[in-house]
Amino acid sequence: MKNKVTIEGSLAKDDDLYLDASTRILLNYGERTAYLKSDGSFKFENVSLGIHTLTASSTLHYYDVIRIDVEENANSEPSVKASLSIPGATFDRRGPDLVYPLELKARHKYDYFLPRPTFNFFDLLKNPMLLMSLFSLFMMFILPKLTANMDPEDLKELQGKQINTTPSLPDVGGGLANWLSGADSSSSPSSPKKLEKKKK
Amino acid sequence: MRLIYFNSYLIYFILLNLSVGLFEDQTGLADWHKTLIGTAKFINYDRSNKKTKLIVSTNKNVIASLNHKDGSILWRQHLDEQDIILKTATTDDDMKLYPNGEVLSLVNNQVQRYGKSGNIIWTWTNKSVSIHHIFGSSKKLVVLGTSQAEDYELKYFTLNPVMGTPIADERLLDTFKYDPSETKLLDVQNEKELWIVWSNVNLIFAKNVDGNAEKVVLKASLEEVTIRKLSASHFSLTTKGSIQLFDLRNGEIVTELEFSINENDKVNHALTAIKDKYYFAKIITSEQNAQIEVFEVGSKNPLYNIQVTNPFEGGNALEIAQLVLFNTESTGLRLVMSGNDGLIKMYKGEAILWIREEYLTEIATAEFIELPKAGLFSEEHDELNESVEETEKISPLTRYFRRWSSQLLKLQAYLKAGNLLFKSEETSETNNFFRDAFGFKKLIVFATKRGMIVAIDTLSGDVAWRRYVGASTMEVKQLSLVRSSVIKFPPVILIVAENTKETVLRRLNAITGADYTFGDIPSSVKLPFLATQVFKLPIEESSDRTHIFAILSPDLKVMSSFYFILLNANVQVYLFPDTPESFSAVEEKLSFLNFYLTEGPGSKSIAGYSLIKDGNFASVKNWEYLTEESEVIAALATIGDNKVSSLGRVLGDRSVYYKYLSPNFLSFVTLKTSESSKLILSINVVDTVTGSLLYSGAVDGAGLLDLDTDIANFGGASSSVYITQFENRVVATYFNHGPEFADVEDETVVPPQNQNLGKEKVTEEKPRRKSKNVKQRKVKGGAELPTSEAASENLVTPNTKQMELLVLEIFEDFKPNVRLTNETFSSHERGNPHVLAQTFSFSHGVSSIGVTQTHNSITTREIIFALGSDQIYCLNKRILDPRRPLVPSNFDKEEMLIPYKAHIDFNPKEVASYNLAVIGVEKIISSPSALESTSLICSYGLDIFFTRRTPSQAFDVLSEDFNRGGLILTIVLLLIAIQVSKKKVDHKTLVEAWK
């Protein structure tokens, strides 16, 4: 009865995905390393029983992390099962099964760079300096014209209102933190509900 | 799952702004990358294609193809650590199998064929044999191996060279037994026959494997002889007194050339062919030159001979030479030489074509050197270069003139320095090493084990100076900064080298690389014993002293440097510089001088000492930490000089957790394998003065990545267990092998409660011995962390196999707002610190760990990891925070803590090396720049990579895309608007006045 097994697979060669010669296939994050051949195939020999993690180490593309179960088989060679690994979860949770021999496909290309901001007229409007000057222009030129056409009594009323309302600053930090922990809404009886109410 | 991803992206990108990415057009502006391959083991020419290439395989397990015209790398493959390259073959020297310039290599019992871009086309192996040779004839590739059983049968395999598949059954060449420890095997073949040359006892045989012909070539003992295959039919024998070149022609062995050589000469040889004619080159190297004689095979007289001067630095020896001839003229000669100084040099005739600096792959230690300020350097023209007595004697008028002339000199020097600042590019002298405005320009001084000291300019990545200080037997152990640059005095470094008997200390000027002597302190000292350790004493505290230095007279020279203490085996202490002044200075501060000693990773103890004066200085052992029998120290952090800007962490309820900012705490990781091959990793924090154990936590089932590594003989190399400490934090990495290897009696695995939380925190206490004042604490969250308390009750080993990051944060007390009121810090008075711990899983293997440093540590820190995928990755310390709560309370939210998530996602924007492959990183060092926002980081190992990081973004400089035009335009428009409105107002007041 054998208790060692060979794990085989290949990286899918897509038209737009160039197979990098420096790509390595790692078993358990580097405990074992396999080189990639030109056709994208790889092989690990003498893999012991148990659960292993298989990753493809590439600086170009992201590949799924794959969980490999090598299980003992009473009368024949050990069986190899492959399934998708869930990042951060234990082996108690099992992802969807994959076909074996493995066929790994690049999920996406790594993008190491930030996009350059392009010129946008609305970005210019977001500039606080510009907003301030626009506001002061508004106050200087347009507001007097608006108030000039108003009824003097209405004007008095308006001024009275302005005095009464004390500005209340929103709890920015708290709101932000609440939003952060969005998954757990029970402990954060904050903004989303209020927003809903306002909509109504 | 998608939701999880989305959530993490939100956290990383939008809210906390932790990402410090790079724009694509910024690559290479602030960083540089030296791609290296290592010192050459085999060099082959590849002339199969029109372009001549060099195939170099190195001691760093790299196979690379180099452009023979400029030495640049066409491709390189970094092989796994276990895969040692035994042989490489190209189409030129052995076989004409492949038309496109491909490489065959024999790596770790595997035959690999590489394509022209470095990709592996096929691999072949046979488990029953150990493979010794590969060679080919026109249609087949032959592999020779010996069976691994006791009888060492020689086996012969034929493969299809294109596909790597066997084309015939294996054949047993059973006519002789081949024991690799007693015989040397070499293949030689010509078109029709395959010959094997081997030696046995005192005879060297050649044998045709197809027939049974056997020829005795030479009688000699095996130790004295080296056999080298030079072409398909030629081989050479080198004995103590001669070199012989043989040709196997039609079943006969013909001696083609024979030279007698002097026993003391270092002789090397090579063979090359132009069309069908063979040329033999004999290379005799001495310290000053290398003589190359080229013979046409068959003729006794040399075709020509040339001489190359100074081929190696410091009298190093040639290790490999390989040459190729383009024509029979001496200018058609291309000779590549690799010496044990780590340089690969290519000669065209007598002239150097290019040099590859591969000694940079053997770095022992490195230091950042701050450059002097250009303005202050003019102080060299001293105000008044005279003693006080002299000043009193001379008349006021002469004094006035002297001052006047010295100020004139100073002005001149200042102008000069100013000029240098503005057009620093054109000067190539060492004089232009001045600090730039932002302090980005520094020197990194690297010391290689073989004694090459090299300084690299951080702005350009160019070598500023290079110096060979070693001798072939000396090994450089250490490089330390003696003094950073002070006014007109250059920075000084100390190099410690040793051979088997003695230790040499040598002081160098870090800006020029010249020996540094000051007063009567010599530049180097040779000690007739092996120092246990040489370390810097903190006698001269940095900044204030440097100010005193500015007005110093020669009498104060002792203060010009830190003092170095040497410890020999008897723990007697010597000082360097060994002057009465240094003795008295050390004596004055004797009671403060404590230090610890350890042999580092792989050793079993850490001990703390203090200095006493007993006639001479001596040291007394105060405490020792001993590991258990099957336990070793796997990784040690170093106590850096920690600048800290804030003393505590302000919590959400405005109370403060005070940081435990002891300059004496040291963290380290030990590994243990129990008899039932269970693994235990423990992380310990000790106080280096008292030896008290401040914290000890264990992780079951964790250890080195490779389970086959023998812990008892573990050397600490490439282990995946690393640790670093800064401020009050400790970060360690390790591999968790899961419950299979965990020593847990009750193996009930608690299912994860939270979908996000794949794993529980594993921290438990562990009894310790042999350490005084052992103080242990169970890690529990404070009142603010009710969730971590719950987590610490579930002490289970997570059912995973993954890389993990462990973070400790040490606070002064369990309760917030509590701190010791002492003015000064004392290890003896500090109570139990409060340690928080948390672990995270990480998707990449780690090969080194470092941390950013900034000028005043106001900027947040980033922990830098060298990943198994050949990348440099930075993680903000807010992500590696043990206070991250499972379920954040309102106070936590106010504190802006990120909720705990077991897995740390890989964010490509945080890769400092972006799309470059920085191969084989062994160490990461960092240094602050003059800008608070910016830290300089450098990684070395195989490649050297330098970059600047701004962990909190570049808040103190205008970003390069700042809209300067817009600003000017706004100002101009405002001015116009003011003018216009002024006129209007004037007009209005005038009109009103007339009303």
Coordinates of N, CA and C in Angstrom, one line a residue, chain A residues 18 21-22 24 28-31 33 35-39 45-46 49-53 55 57-59 62 84-93 108 110-117 129 171 173-174 176-181 183-184 187-188, chain B residues 1 5 11 15 21-27 77-80 83 112 118-123 127 705-706 735 749 755 758-759 798-803 841 843 845 868-869 871 887-888 890 893-894 896 902-903 906 908-909 911 914-915 960-961:
Chain A
Y18 N 0.3 35.7 -20.4 CA 1.7 35.2 -20.7 C 2.2 34.4 -19.5
A21 N 8.2 32.7 -16.9 CA 9.1 31.6 -16.6 C 9.5 31.5 -15.2
S22 N 9.3 32.6 -14.4 CA 9.7 32.6 -13.0 C 8.6 32.1 -12.1
R24 N 6.4 29.9 -10.0 CA 6.7 28.6 -9.2 C 5.4 28.1 -8.7
N28 N 2.3 24.1 0.3 CA 2.3 24.6 1.7 C 3.2 25.8 1.7
Y29 N 3.0 26.8 0.8 CA 3.7 28.1 0.8 C 5.2 28.0 0.8
G30 N 5.7 26.9 0.1 CA 7.1 26.9 -0.1 C 7.8 25.7 0.5
E31 N 7.1 24.8 1.2 CA 7.7 23.6 1.8 C 8.3 22.8 0.6
T33 N 8.7 23.0 -3.8 CA 8.6 23.9 -5.0 C 8.6 23.1 -6.3
Y35 N 8.8 23.6 -10.5 CA 9.0 24.5 -11.6 C 7.9 24.3 -12.7
L36 N 7.7 25.3 -13.4 CA 6.7 25.3 -14.4 C 7.3 25.0 -15.7
K37 N 6.8 24.0 -16.5 CA 7.3 23.7 -17.8 C 6.7 24.6 -18.8
S38 N 7.2 24.6 -20.0 CA 6.8 25.5 -21.0 C 5.3 25.3 -21.3
D39 N 4.8 24.1 -21.2 CA 3.4 23.9 -21.5 C 2.5 24.2 -20.3
E45 N 6.2 15.2 -6.6 CA 6.3 13.8 -6.4 C 6.4 13.5 -4.9
N46 N 6.0 12.3 -4.5 CA 6.2 11.9 -3.1 C 5.5 12.8 -2.1
L49 N 0.4 11.9 2.9 CA -1.0 12.0 3.2 C -1.3 13.2 4.0
G50 N -2.6 13.7 3.9 CA -2.9 14.8 4.7 C -3.5 15.9 3.8
I51 N -3.7 17.1 4.4 CA -4.2 18.2 3.7 C -3.0 19.1 3.3
H52 N -3.0 19.6 2.1 CA -1.9 20.5 1.7 C -2.5 21.7 1.0
T53 N -1.8 22.8 1.0 CA -2.2 24.0 0.3 C -1.3 24.2 -0.9
T55 N -0.3 26.7 -4.0 CA -0.4 28.1 -4.5 C 0.5 28.3 -5.7
S57 N 3.0 30.9 -7.3 CA 3.7 32.2 -6.9 C 4.1 32.9 -8.2
S58 N 3.4 34.0 -8.5 CA 3.7 34.7 -9.7 C 3.7 36.2 -9.4
T59 N 4.5 36.9 -10.0 CA 4.4 38.4 -9.8 C 3.5 39.0 -10.8
Y62 N -2.7 36.6 -10.3 CA -3.3 36.0 -9.1 C -3.9 34.7 -9.4
L84 N -11.3 24.5 -3.7 CA -10.9 25.9 -3.6 C -10.7 26.2 -2.1
S85 N -9.7 26.9 -1.8 CA -9.5 27.2 -0.4 C -10.1 28.6 -0.1
I86 N -10.6 28.7 1.1 CA -11.2 30.0 1.4 C -10.2 30.8 2.3
P87 N -9.8 32.0 1.8 CA -8.8 32.7 2.6 C -9.2 33.0 4.0
G88 N -8.3 32.7 4.9 CA -8.6 33.0 6.3 C -9.5 32.0 7.0
A89 N -10.0 31.0 6.3 CA -10.8 30.0 7.0 C -10.0 28.8 7.2
T90 N -10.5 28.0 8.2 CA -9.8 26.7 8.5 C -10.2 25.6 7.5
F91 N -9.5 24.5 7.7 CA -9.8 23.4 6.8 C -11.2 22.8 7.2
D92 N -11.8 23.2 8.3 CA -13.1 22.7 8.6 C -14.2 23.2 7.6
R93 N -13.8 24.3 7.0 CA -14.8 24.8 5.9 C -14.1 24.4 4.6
H108 N -6.8 37.2 -12.0 CA -6.7 38.5 -12.5 C -5.2 38.9 -12.6
Y110 N -2.2 41.2 -11.5 CA -1.9 42.2 -10.4 C -1.7 43.6 -11.0
D111 N -2.3 44.5 -10.3 CA -2.1 45.9 -10.8 C -1.4 46.6 -9.6
Y112 N -0.1 46.8 -9.8 CA 0.7 47.4 -8.7 C 0.7 48.9 -8.6
F113 N 0.1 49.5 -9.6 CA 0.1 51.0 -9.6 C -1.2 51.6 -9.4
L114 N -1.1 52.8 -8.9 CA -2.3 53.6 -8.7 C -2.7 54.2 -10.0
P115 N -3.9 54.4 -10.3 CA -4.2 55.1 -11.6 C -3.9 56.6 -11.4
R116 N -3.4 57.2 -12.5 CA -3.1 58.6 -12.5 C -4.5 59.4 -12.5
P117 N -4.7 60.3 -11.6 CA -5.9 61.1 -11.7 C -5.9 61.9 -13.0
M129 N -10.7 76.0 -2.1 CA -10.4 77.4 -2.4 C -11.4 78.0 -3.4
D171 N -21.3 63.7 14.2 CA -20.2 62.9 14.8 C -19.6 62.1 13.6
G173 N -16.4 60.9 13.3 CA -15.6 59.8 13.6 C -16.5 58.6 13.9
G174 N -17.5 58.8 14.7 CA -18.4 57.7 15.1 C -19.0 57.1 13.9
L176 N -18.1 57.1 10.9 CA -17.2 56.5 10.0 C -16.9 55.1 10.5
A177 N -16.7 55.0 11.8 CA -16.4 53.8 12.5 C -17.5 52.8 12.4
N178 N -18.7 53.4 12.5 CA -19.9 52.5 12.3 C -20.0 51.9 11.0
W179 N -19.7 52.8 10.0 CA -19.8 52.3 8.6 C -18.8 51.2 8.4
L180 N -17.6 51.4 9.0 CA -16.5 50.5 8.9 C -17.0 49.1 9.3
S181 N -17.6 49.0 10.4 CA -18.0 47.7 10.9 C -19.4 47.3 10.3
A183 N -20.6 45.1 8.7 CA -21.2 43.7 8.7 C -22.1 43.5 10.0
D184 N -21.7 44.1 11.1 CA -22.5 43.9 12.3 C -23.3 45.1 12.5
S187 N -24.9 46.4 16.6 CA -24.3 47.3 17.5 C -24.1 48.7 17.0
S188 N -24.5 48.9 15.8 CA -24.4 50.2 15.3 C -25.7 50.8 14.8
Chain B
M1 N -18.3 35.3 -0.2 CA -16.9 35.5 -0.3 C -16.6 36.9 -0.9
Y5 N -14.3 40.1 0.4 CA -13.3 40.9 -0.3 C -13.6 42.4 -0.4
I11 N -11.9 48.7 3.5 CA -11.0 49.1 4.6 C -9.7 49.6 4.1
L15 N -11.3 54.0 3.4 CA -11.5 54.7 4.7 C -10.2 55.1 5.4
G21 N 0.5 53.4 -2.5 CA 0.9 53.0 -3.9 C 1.8 54.0 -4.7
L22 N 2.1 53.5 -5.8 CA 3.0 54.2 -6.7 C 2.3 54.4 -8.0
F23 N 2.6 55.5 -8.7 CA 2.1 55.6 -10.1 C 3.0 54.9 -11.0
E24 N 2.5 54.5 -12.1 CA 3.3 53.6 -13.0 C 4.5 54.4 -13.5
D25 N 4.4 55.7 -13.8 CA 5.5 56.5 -14.3 C 6.5 56.9 -13.2
Q26 N 6.2 56.5 -12.0 CA 7.2 56.8 -10.9 C 8.2 55.7 -10.7
T27 N 8.0 54.6 -11.4 CA 9.0 53.5 -11.2 C 10.4 53.9 -11.5
Q77 N 17.1 32.1 -13.9 CA 16.2 31.2 -13.2 C 16.8 31.0 -11.8
H78 N 16.1 31.3 -10.8 CA 16.5 31.1 -9.4 C 15.9 29.8 -9.0
L79 N 16.7 28.8 -8.7 CA 16.2 27.5 -8.4 C 16.1 27.3 -6.9
D80 N 15.3 26.4 -6.5 CA 15.0 26.1 -5.1 C 16.3 25.8 -4.4
D83 N 18.0 22.4 -4.8 CA 18.3 22.1 -6.2 C 19.7 22.6 -6.5
Q112 N 17.3 19.1 -16.6 CA 16.4 20.1 -17.0 C 16.8 20.8 -18.3
G118 N 14.6 31.1 -20.9 CA 14.8 30.7 -19.5 C 13.6 29.9 -19.0
N119 N 12.7 29.5 -19.8 CA 11.6 28.7 -19.4 C 12.1 27.2 -19.4
I120 N 11.5 26.4 -18.5 CA 11.9 25.0 -18.4 C 11.1 24.3 -19.4
I121 N 11.7 23.5 -20.4 CA 10.9 22.8 -21.4 C 10.5 21.4 -20.9
W122 N 11.5 20.7 -20.4 CA 11.2 19.5 -19.8 C 12.2 19.1 -18.6
T123 N 11.8 18.2 -17.8 CA 12.7 17.7 -16.8 C 12.6 16.2 -16.8
K127 N 14.6 7.7 -10.4 CA 14.8 7.6 -9.0 C 15.9 6.5 -8.6
L705 N 9.2 26.2 8.0 CA 8.4 25.8 6.8 C 8.7 24.4 6.4
D706 N 10.0 24.0 6.4 CA 10.4 22.7 5.9 C 10.5 21.8 7.1
F735 N 5.5 29.3 10.3 CA 4.5 28.5 9.6 C 3.8 27.6 10.5
V749 N -11.9 20.3 18.1 CA -11.7 21.5 17.4 C -13.0 22.3 17.4
Q755 N -17.8 33.9 10.6 CA -17.4 33.5 9.3 C -16.1 34.1 8.9
G758 N -11.4 32.8 10.8 CA -11.1 31.4 10.5 C -10.3 30.8 11.7
K759 N -9.6 31.6 12.4 CA -8.8 31.0 13.4 C -8.8 31.7 14.7
P798 N -5.7 26.1 15.2 CA -6.6 26.1 14.0 C -6.2 25.0 13.1
N799 N -7.2 24.5 12.4 CA -7.0 23.4 11.5 C -6.6 24.0 10.1
T800 N -5.4 24.4 10.1 CA -4.9 25.0 8.8 C -3.4 24.6 8.6
K801 N -3.0 25.0 7.5 CA -1.5 25.0 7.2 C -1.3 26.3 6.5
Q802 N -0.7 27.2 7.2 CA -0.5 28.6 6.7 C 0.6 29.3 7.3
M803 N 1.0 30.4 6.6 CA 2.0 31.3 7.2 C 1.2 32.2 8.2
S841 N -3.3 35.3 9.6 CA -2.8 34.4 8.6 C -2.4 35.3 7.4
S843 N -0.9 35.2 3.2 CA -1.0 34.3 2.0 C 0.4 34.0 1.4
G845 N 4.7 33.1 1.8 CA 5.9 32.8 2.6 C 6.7 34.0 2.8
G868 N 8.0 35.1 -0.4 CA 8.5 34.0 -1.2 C 8.3 34.2 -2.7
S869 N 7.4 35.1 -3.1 CA 7.2 35.4 -4.5 C 8.1 36.5 -5.0
Q871 N 9.1 39.4 -3.8 CA 8.5 40.8 -3.7 C 8.8 41.4 -2.3
V887 N -15.5 42.3 17.7 CA -16.7 43.1 17.5 C -16.4 44.4 18.1
P888 N -16.3 45.4 17.3 CA -15.9 46.7 17.9 C -16.9 47.4 18.7
N890 N -18.3 50.9 20.7 CA -18.4 52.3 20.2 C -17.1 53.0 20.5
K893 N -14.6 52.0 17.9 CA -14.9 52.7 16.6 C -14.4 54.1 16.6
E894 N -14.5 54.7 17.8 CA -14.0 56.1 17.9 C -12.5 56.1 17.8
M896 N -10.9 54.3 15.9 CA -10.7 53.9 14.5 C -10.0 52.6 14.4
A902 N -9.1 37.4 10.5 CA -8.0 36.5 10.6 C -7.0 36.6 9.4
H903 N -7.5 36.8 8.3 CA -6.6 36.8 7.1 C -6.2 38.2 6.7
F906 N -3.7 40.2 0.5 CA -2.5 40.7 -0.3 C -3.0 41.9 -1.1
P908 N -1.9 44.4 -3.9 CA -0.7 44.7 -4.8 C -0.2 46.1 -4.7
K909 N -1.0 47.0 -4.3 CA -0.6 48.4 -4.2 C 0.5 48.6 -3.1
V911 N 3.0 46.6 -2.6 CA 4.2 45.9 -3.0 C 5.3 47.0 -3.3
Y914 N 7.0 46.7 -6.6 CA 6.0 46.6 -7.7 C 6.1 45.4 -8.6
N915 N 6.4 45.5 -9.9 CA 6.4 44.2 -10.6 C 7.8 43.6 -10.8
E960 N 4.3 65.7 -6.4 CA 4.9 66.1 -7.6 C 3.8 66.6 -8.6
D961 N 2.5 66.1 -8.4 CA 1.5 66.6 -9.3 C 0.8 67.8 -8.8

